[in-house]
Amino acid sequence: MTTGFELDGNAMAGDLREIFAVDLTEAVATCAGCGRPSAVAALLVWGPAPGLVARCPGCEDVVLRLVRAPGRAWLDVRGAVSLRIALPEESVAEGPA
Amino acid sequence: MTEARWETPSARTLVLDVPQWPGHLPGQHIDVRLTAPDGYSAQRSYSIASAWRDGGTVELTIQRVADGEVSSYLTDVLEPGQQLELRGPVGGWFVWRGAPAPVLLVAGGSGVVPLMAMIRARGDARGRQPFRLIYSVRAPQDTLYATELARRVRDDPGLDVHLAYTRKTPDDWLEPPGRIGVATLNTHGWPPDFAPDVFVCGPTSFVEATADILVALGHDASRIRTERFGGTA
């Protein structure tokens, strides 16, 4: 059992928002280790910045890793099978009546 | 920063006037970055304490943490008139969007800050959602927003606040000091049948213990949103 983490994915919101066009902390990441879906905000995060490691709250496998440096960022997502990102419903264009 | 006020001997609220601030939702954060003359920089994420009003200010309440290189600068060094490097608002998960469901807020220490933003937003909007706050705090003098919470319990219909002291209680208090447990959450929270939206914020161990109890009491885990903060923020 790994202990000693201090934060959760809520604290990654700012760095992820610089990379993605949407708020990624609301996205649901499915853990490649155990298959458990979790909001990115609910992942357990070890720091300190600029290198953050986000682990699954179920099995503690690494789901995301984010390293921020001046002018660039590395995002390692190999611990996630998928990221489900909610998008606003597209308004269906109405044809001529 | 336009102004600052002490909430307790170790927690200070910073009032920020942020140009072109787009507004924020209760529960969102700001990232603060401090950079030393030699280029060393440190960044921390802080919950916003205030509810947004057009043209208004943004408030952060910072709890001084022993060895906290950022928090101690913000509580003890930064003066009104000085500038801060900010990024935000960020975060969209630990956010109350004004849904009609009853709400249970559970705070450990300075974890009350984002929950206070929710209480303030509901109060400003004259919201009717039933709100309950269970606030675990070490001792009476450590209670953030004590005066405002007492006023809002009187003036904001449907808001209840229960304080749970872990080390020292007021003199006339009936309960002995102790950590939040099953009895506190059962007595002062909402029954699971009410399907409340639950927000829990505090140190990691507090959040884990509280969320486990709520699930054991029958609350739907998918309605429980948590935010953990570290000891060095």
GROMACS .gro file of C-alpha atoms in nm:
model
  330
    1MET     CA    1   0.000   0.000   0.000
    2THR     CA    2   0.148   0.329  -0.104
    3THR     CA    3   0.095   0.616   0.134
    4GLY     CA    4   0.205   0.974   0.157
    5PHE     CA    5   0.020   1.139  -0.129
    6GLU     CA    6  -0.102   1.482  -0.050
    7LEU     CA    7  -0.324   1.603  -0.328
    8ASP     CA    8  -0.575   1.485  -0.583
    9GLY     CA    9  -0.648   1.554  -0.946
   10ASN     CA   10  -0.827   1.880  -0.861
   11ALA     CA   11  -0.479   2.029  -0.819
   12MET     CA   12  -0.389   1.939  -1.181
   13ALA     CA   13  -0.666   2.154  -1.326
   14GLY     CA   14  -0.447   2.453  -1.407
   15ASP     CA   15  -0.168   2.263  -1.584
   16LEU     CA   16  -0.416   2.050  -1.781
   17ARG     CA   17  -0.617   2.355  -1.880
   18GLU     CA   18  -0.309   2.495  -2.052
   19ILE     CA   19  -0.290   2.182  -2.269
   20PHE     CA   20  -0.656   2.098  -2.335
   21ALA     CA   21  -0.941   2.308  -2.463
   22VAL     CA   22  -1.176   2.169  -2.199
   23ASP     CA   23  -1.145   2.114  -1.823
   24LEU     CA   24  -0.986   1.771  -1.806
   25THR     CA   25  -1.040   1.721  -1.431
   26GLU     CA   26  -1.405   1.642  -1.508
   27ALA     CA   27  -1.304   1.373  -1.760
   28VAL     CA   28  -1.339   1.009  -1.656
   29ALA     CA   29  -1.016   0.810  -1.682
   30THR     CA   30  -1.040   0.432  -1.695
   31CYS     CA   31  -0.743   0.273  -1.518
   32ALA     CA   32  -0.537   0.037  -1.735
   33GLY     CA   33  -0.451  -0.164  -1.424
   34CYS     CA   34  -0.789  -0.247  -1.272
   35GLY     CA   35  -1.043  -0.100  -1.515
   36ARG     CA   36  -1.194   0.134  -1.258
   37PRO     CA   37  -1.331   0.460  -1.397
   38SER     CA   38  -1.251   0.776  -1.195
   39ALA     CA   39  -1.284   1.145  -1.255
   40VAL     CA   40  -0.937   1.287  -1.313
   41ALA     CA   41  -1.011   1.516  -1.016
   42ALA     CA   42  -1.044   1.207  -0.794
   43LEU     CA   43  -0.706   1.055  -0.887
   44LEU     CA   44  -0.452   1.058  -0.605
   45VAL     CA   45  -0.171   1.295  -0.690
   46TRP     CA   46   0.187   1.291  -0.572
   47GLY     CA   47   0.397   1.599  -0.631
   48PRO     CA   48   0.560   1.826  -0.600
   49ALA     CA   49   0.509   2.023  -0.918
   50PRO     CA   50   0.649   2.042  -1.184
   51GLY     CA   51   0.631   1.661  -1.190
   52LEU     CA   52   0.293   1.518  -1.093
   53VAL     CA   53   0.202   1.150  -1.075
   54ALA     CA   54  -0.170   1.067  -1.063
   55ARG     CA   55  -0.270   0.722  -0.939
   56CYS     CA   56  -0.592   0.523  -0.945
   57PRO     CA   57  -0.784   0.549  -0.614
   58GLY     CA   58  -0.874   0.180  -0.656
   59CYS     CA   59  -0.546   0.001  -0.726
   60GLU     CA   60  -0.292   0.286  -0.703
   61ASP     CA   61  -0.146   0.213  -1.046
   62VAL     CA   62  -0.013   0.522  -1.223
   63VAL     CA   63  -0.281   0.660  -1.455
   64LEU     CA   64  -0.134   0.995  -1.566
   65ARG     CA   65   0.201   1.165  -1.537
   66LEU     CA   66   0.249   1.531  -1.609
   67VAL     CA   67   0.576   1.717  -1.619
   68ARG     CA   68   0.577   2.088  -1.684
   69ALA     CA   69   0.885   2.278  -1.792
   70PRO     CA   70   0.930   2.624  -1.935
   71GLY     CA   71   0.778   2.622  -2.281
   72ARG     CA   72   0.670   2.256  -2.283
   73ALA     CA   73   0.481   1.982  -2.104
   74TRP     CA   74   0.498   1.603  -2.112
   75LEU     CA   75   0.178   1.413  -2.047
   76ASP     CA   76   0.209   1.035  -2.011
   77VAL     CA   77  -0.134   0.868  -2.034
   78ARG     CA   78  -0.031   0.508  -2.079
   79GLY     CA   79  -0.196   0.412  -1.750
   80ALA     CA   80  -0.538   0.510  -1.882
   81VAL     CA   81  -0.733   0.284  -2.118
   82SER     CA   82  -0.945   0.582  -2.212
   83LEU     CA   83  -1.044   0.933  -2.115
   84ARG     CA   84  -1.413   1.011  -2.147
   85ILE     CA   85  -1.463   1.380  -2.195
   86ALA     CA   86  -1.808   1.538  -2.172
   87LEU     CA   87  -1.878   1.786  -2.448
   88PRO     CA   88  -2.170   2.021  -2.491
   89GLU     CA   89  -2.445   1.872  -2.708
   90GLU     CA   90  -2.408   1.997  -3.060
   91SER     CA   91  -2.707   2.190  -3.164
   92VAL     CA   92  -2.855   2.001  -3.456
   93ALA     CA   93  -2.878   2.228  -3.754
   94GLU     CA   94  -3.234   2.254  -3.866
   95GLY     CA   95  -3.300   2.222  -4.236
   96PRO     CA   96  -3.538   2.440  -4.425
   97ALA     CA   97  -3.896   2.388  -4.320
   98MET     CA   98  -0.400   4.249  -0.390
   99THR     CA   99  -0.619   4.533  -0.273
  100GLU     CA  100  -0.674   4.434   0.087
  101ALA     CA  101  -0.614   4.159   0.341
  102ARG     CA  102  -0.778   4.053   0.667
  103TRP     CA  103  -0.697   3.794   0.930
  104GLU     CA  104  -0.966   3.528   0.979
  105THR     CA  105  -0.777   3.357   1.263
  106PRO     CA  106  -0.424   3.412   1.401
  107SER     CA  107  -0.289   3.185   1.124
  108ALA     CA  108  -0.524   3.235   0.829
  109ARG     CA  109  -0.546   3.545   0.615
  110THR     CA  110  -0.794   3.636   0.343
  111LEU     CA  111  -0.645   3.810   0.041
  112VAL     CA  112  -0.878   4.029  -0.162
  113LEU     CA  113  -0.765   4.035  -0.524
  114ASP     CA  114  -0.868   4.270  -0.799
  115VAL     CA  115  -0.796   4.067  -1.113
  116PRO     CA  116  -0.814   4.251  -1.446
  117GLN     CA  117  -1.043   4.080  -1.700
  118TRP     CA  118  -1.152   3.816  -1.451
  119PRO     CA  119  -1.420   3.610  -1.631
  120GLY     CA  120  -1.603   3.515  -1.310
  121HIS     CA  121  -1.591   3.178  -1.135
  122LEU     CA  122  -1.805   2.899  -0.996
  123PRO     CA  123  -1.804   2.810  -0.626
  124GLY     CA  124  -1.542   2.540  -0.571
  125GLN     CA  125  -1.304   2.652  -0.845
  126HIS     CA  126  -0.937   2.729  -0.782
  127ILE     CA  127  -0.666   2.974  -0.862
  128ASP     CA  128  -0.306   2.870  -0.915
  129VAL     CA  129  -0.061   3.113  -0.757
  130ARG     CA  130   0.298   3.121  -0.878
  131LEU     CA  131   0.578   3.289  -0.687
  132THR     CA  132   0.911   3.345  -0.858
  133ALA     CA  133   1.227   3.437  -0.671
  134PRO     CA  134   1.482   3.681  -0.818
  135ASP     CA  135   1.707   3.384  -0.903
  136GLY     CA  136   1.431   3.230  -1.116
  137TYR     CA  137   1.323   2.961  -0.869
  138SER     CA  138   0.947   2.935  -0.878
  139ALA     CA  139   0.683   2.753  -0.677
  140GLN     CA  140   0.318   2.708  -0.766
  141ARG     CA  141   0.021   2.617  -0.548
  142SER     CA  142  -0.347   2.574  -0.616
  143TYR     CA  143  -0.584   2.757  -0.379
  144SER     CA  144  -0.961   2.737  -0.358
  145ILE     CA  145  -1.150   3.060  -0.412
  146ALA     CA  146  -1.340   3.163  -0.097
  147SER     CA  147  -1.571   3.424  -0.245
  148ALA     CA  148  -1.879   3.394  -0.462
  149TRP     CA  149  -1.857   3.584  -0.786
  150ARG     CA  150  -2.048   3.904  -0.841
  151ASP     CA  151  -2.003   4.106  -1.159
  152GLY     CA  152  -1.729   4.360  -1.121
  153GLY     CA  153  -1.633   4.211  -0.787
  154THR     CA  154  -1.314   4.090  -0.633
  155VAL     CA  155  -1.172   3.743  -0.584
  156GLU     CA  156  -1.085   3.627  -0.233
  157LEU     CA  157  -0.848   3.353  -0.123
  158THR     CA  158  -0.815   3.241   0.239
  159ILE     CA  159  -0.467   3.110   0.305
  160GLN     CA  160  -0.387   2.895   0.607
  161ARG     CA  161  -0.025   2.936   0.714
  162VAL     CA  162   0.146   2.597   0.708
  163ALA     CA  163   0.471   2.522   0.894
  164ASP     CA  164   0.749   2.517   0.631
  165GLY     CA  165   0.498   2.624   0.365
  166GLU     CA  166   0.713   2.833   0.136
  167VAL     CA  167   0.418   2.974  -0.057
  168SER     CA  168   0.157   2.994   0.219
  169SER     CA  169   0.382   3.179   0.463
  170TYR     CA  170   0.467   3.438   0.197
  171LEU     CA  171   0.097   3.493   0.127
  172THR     CA  172   0.001   3.516   0.495
  173ASP     CA  173   0.297   3.712   0.632
  174VAL     CA  174   0.482   3.899   0.357
  175LEU     CA  175   0.249   4.006   0.077
  176GLU     CA  176   0.117   4.359   0.128
  177PRO     CA  177  -0.186   4.534  -0.021
  178GLY     CA  178  -0.090   4.701  -0.347
  179GLN     CA  179   0.151   4.425  -0.448
  180GLN     CA  180   0.090   4.202  -0.749
  181LEU     CA  181   0.061   3.824  -0.775
  182GLU     CA  182   0.100   3.592  -1.073
  183LEU     CA  183  -0.223   3.393  -1.107
  184ARG     CA  184  -0.383   3.140  -1.337
  185GLY     CA  185  -0.752   3.069  -1.324
  186PRO     CA  186  -1.026   3.005  -1.257
  187VAL     CA  187  -0.955   2.635  -1.298
  188GLY     CA  188  -1.132   2.311  -1.211
  189GLY     CA  189  -1.484   2.204  -1.293
  190TRP     CA  190  -1.535   1.888  -1.090
  191PHE     CA  191  -1.544   2.002  -0.727
  192VAL     CA  192  -1.798   2.268  -0.815
  193TRP     CA  193  -2.154   2.338  -0.701
  194ARG     CA  194  -2.363   2.448  -0.998
  195GLY     CA  195  -2.685   2.533  -0.816
  196ALA     CA  196  -2.869   2.203  -0.871
  197PRO     CA  197  -3.195   2.172  -0.672
  198ALA     CA  198  -3.079   1.869  -0.465
  199PRO     CA  199  -3.003   1.905  -0.094
  200VAL     CA  200  -2.634   1.957  -0.024
  201LEU     CA  201  -2.410   1.822   0.249
  202LEU     CA  202  -2.078   1.999   0.295
  203VAL     CA  203  -1.812   1.839   0.515
  204ALA     CA  204  -1.501   2.042   0.594
  205GLY     CA  205  -1.182   1.955   0.775
  206GLY     CA  206  -0.990   2.266   0.885
  207SER     CA  207  -0.920   2.503   0.598
  208GLY     CA  208  -1.108   2.264   0.369
  209VAL     CA  209  -1.401   2.489   0.453
  210VAL     CA  210  -1.278   2.750   0.203
  211PRO     CA  211  -1.435   2.617  -0.121
  212LEU     CA  212  -1.745   2.512   0.074
  213MET     CA  213  -1.779   2.870   0.201
  214ALA     CA  214  -1.780   2.986  -0.162
  215MET     CA  215  -2.078   2.752  -0.218
  216ILE     CA  216  -2.260   2.885   0.092
  217ARG     CA  217  -2.195   3.243  -0.020
  218ALA     CA  218  -2.312   3.175  -0.376
  219ARG     CA  219  -2.633   3.016  -0.246
  220GLY     CA  220  -2.687   3.308  -0.009
  221ASP     CA  221  -2.630   3.568  -0.282
  222ALA     CA  222  -2.872   3.387  -0.514
  223ARG     CA  223  -3.125   3.344  -0.232
  224GLY     CA  224  -3.110   2.974  -0.308
  225ARG     CA  225  -3.362   2.740  -0.152
  226GLN     CA  226  -3.156   2.422  -0.168
  227PRO     CA  227  -3.134   2.272   0.182
  228PHE     CA  228  -2.767   2.311   0.286
  229ARG     CA  229  -2.588   2.152   0.578
  230LEU     CA  230  -2.227   2.216   0.671
  231ILE     CA  231  -2.040   1.990   0.912
  232TYR     CA  232  -1.715   2.167   0.994
  233SER     CA  233  -1.440   1.989   1.184
  234VAL     CA  234  -1.201   2.230   1.346
  235ARG     CA  235  -0.933   2.196   1.611
  236ALA     CA  236  -1.053   2.460   1.856
  237PRO     CA  237  -1.294   2.756   1.860
  238GLN     CA  238  -1.020   3.010   1.781
  239ASP     CA  239  -0.930   2.817   1.463
  240THR     CA  240  -1.278   2.849   1.312
  241LEU     CA  241  -1.272   3.033   0.979
  242TYR     CA  242  -1.564   3.267   0.901
  243ALA     CA  243  -1.719   3.204   1.246
  244THR     CA  244  -1.908   3.535   1.258
  245GLU     CA  245  -2.031   3.515   0.900
  246LEU     CA  246  -2.144   3.153   0.941
  247ALA     CA  247  -2.346   3.247   1.251
  248ARG     CA  248  -2.504   3.536   1.063
  249ARG     CA  249  -2.586   3.323   0.760
  250VAL     CA  250  -2.746   3.051   0.974
  251ARG     CA  251  -2.979   3.326   1.096
  252ASP     CA  252  -3.035   3.501   0.761
  253ASP     CA  253  -3.002   3.232   0.491
  254PRO     CA  254  -3.312   3.012   0.517
  255GLY     CA  255  -3.237   2.642   0.498
  256LEU     CA  256  -2.871   2.661   0.600
  257ASP     CA  257  -2.754   2.459   0.901
  258VAL     CA  258  -2.400   2.455   1.039
  259HIS     CA  259  -2.263   2.203   1.285
  260LEU     CA  260  -1.917   2.258   1.432
  261ALA     CA  261  -1.722   1.952   1.546
  262TYR     CA  262  -1.419   2.033   1.760
  263THR     CA  263  -1.131   1.787   1.758
  264ARG     CA  264  -0.912   1.920   2.043
  265LYS     CA  265  -1.091   2.184   2.246
  266THR     CA  266  -1.455   2.288   2.262
  267PRO     CA  267  -1.617   2.608   2.385
  268ASP     CA  268  -1.681   2.600   2.760
  269ASP     CA  269  -2.053   2.532   2.740
  270TRP     CA  270  -2.028   2.272   2.463
  271LEU     CA  271  -2.218   1.946   2.520
  272GLU     CA  272  -2.010   1.708   2.308
  273PRO     CA  273  -1.654   1.612   2.404
  274PRO     CA  274  -1.387   1.695   2.145
  275GLY     CA  275  -1.326   1.428   1.882
  276ARG     CA  276  -1.296   1.348   1.518
  277ILE     CA  277  -1.597   1.332   1.290
  278GLY     CA  278  -1.740   0.983   1.303
  279VAL     CA  279  -2.046   0.787   1.204
  280ALA     CA  280  -2.264   0.950   1.470
  281THR     CA  281  -2.181   1.305   1.363
  282LEU     CA  282  -2.243   1.240   0.994
  283ASN     CA  283  -2.559   1.044   1.069
  284THR     CA  284  -2.703   1.305   1.306
  285HIS     CA  285  -2.602   1.624   1.127
  286GLY     CA  286  -2.595   1.511   0.764
  287TRP     CA  287  -2.886   1.422   0.535
  288PRO     CA  288  -3.033   1.073   0.520
  289PRO     CA  289  -2.912   0.886   0.209
  290ASP     CA  290  -3.277   0.869   0.088
  291PHE     CA  291  -3.264   1.245   0.028
  292ALA     CA  292  -2.993   1.181  -0.233
  293PRO     CA  293  -2.790   1.487  -0.136
  294ASP     CA  294  -2.496   1.614  -0.337
  295VAL     CA  295  -2.199   1.582  -0.102
  296PHE     CA  296  -1.879   1.785  -0.107
  297VAL     CA  297  -1.595   1.684   0.126
  298CYS     CA  298  -1.277   1.891   0.152
  299GLY     CA  299  -0.987   1.866   0.392
  300PRO     CA  300  -0.661   1.685   0.457
  301THR     CA  301  -0.626   1.350   0.283
  302SER     CA  302  -0.691   1.131   0.588
  303PHE     CA  303  -1.000   1.334   0.680
  304VAL     CA  304  -1.142   1.310   0.329
  305GLU     CA  305  -1.081   0.935   0.305
  306ALA     CA  306  -1.238   0.863   0.645
  307THR     CA  307  -1.541   1.084   0.579
  308ALA     CA  308  -1.608   0.944   0.231
  309ASP     CA  309  -1.581   0.587   0.363
  310ILE     CA  310  -1.833   0.659   0.640
  311LEU     CA  311  -2.076   0.827   0.401
  312VAL     CA  312  -2.067   0.528   0.165
  313ALA     CA  313  -2.112   0.291   0.461
  314LEU     CA  314  -2.416   0.495   0.570
  315GLY     CA  315  -2.567   0.431   0.227
  316HIS     CA  316  -2.480   0.745   0.033
  317ASP     CA  317  -2.431   0.701  -0.340
  318ALA     CA  318  -2.055   0.721  -0.403
  319SER     CA  319  -2.116   0.893  -0.734
  320ARG     CA  320  -2.276   1.188  -0.552
  321ILE     CA  321  -1.977   1.237  -0.322
  322ARG     CA  322  -1.715   1.475  -0.455
  323THR     CA  323  -1.389   1.512  -0.270
  324GLU     CA  324  -1.095   1.745  -0.263
  325ARG     CA  325  -0.778   1.667  -0.075
  326PHE     CA  326  -0.508   1.913   0.003
  327GLY     CA  327  -0.161   1.846   0.124
  328GLY     CA  328   0.012   1.962   0.436
  329THR     CA  329   0.248   2.193   0.252
  330ALA     CA  330   0.011   2.404   0.048
   0.00000   0.00000   0.00000
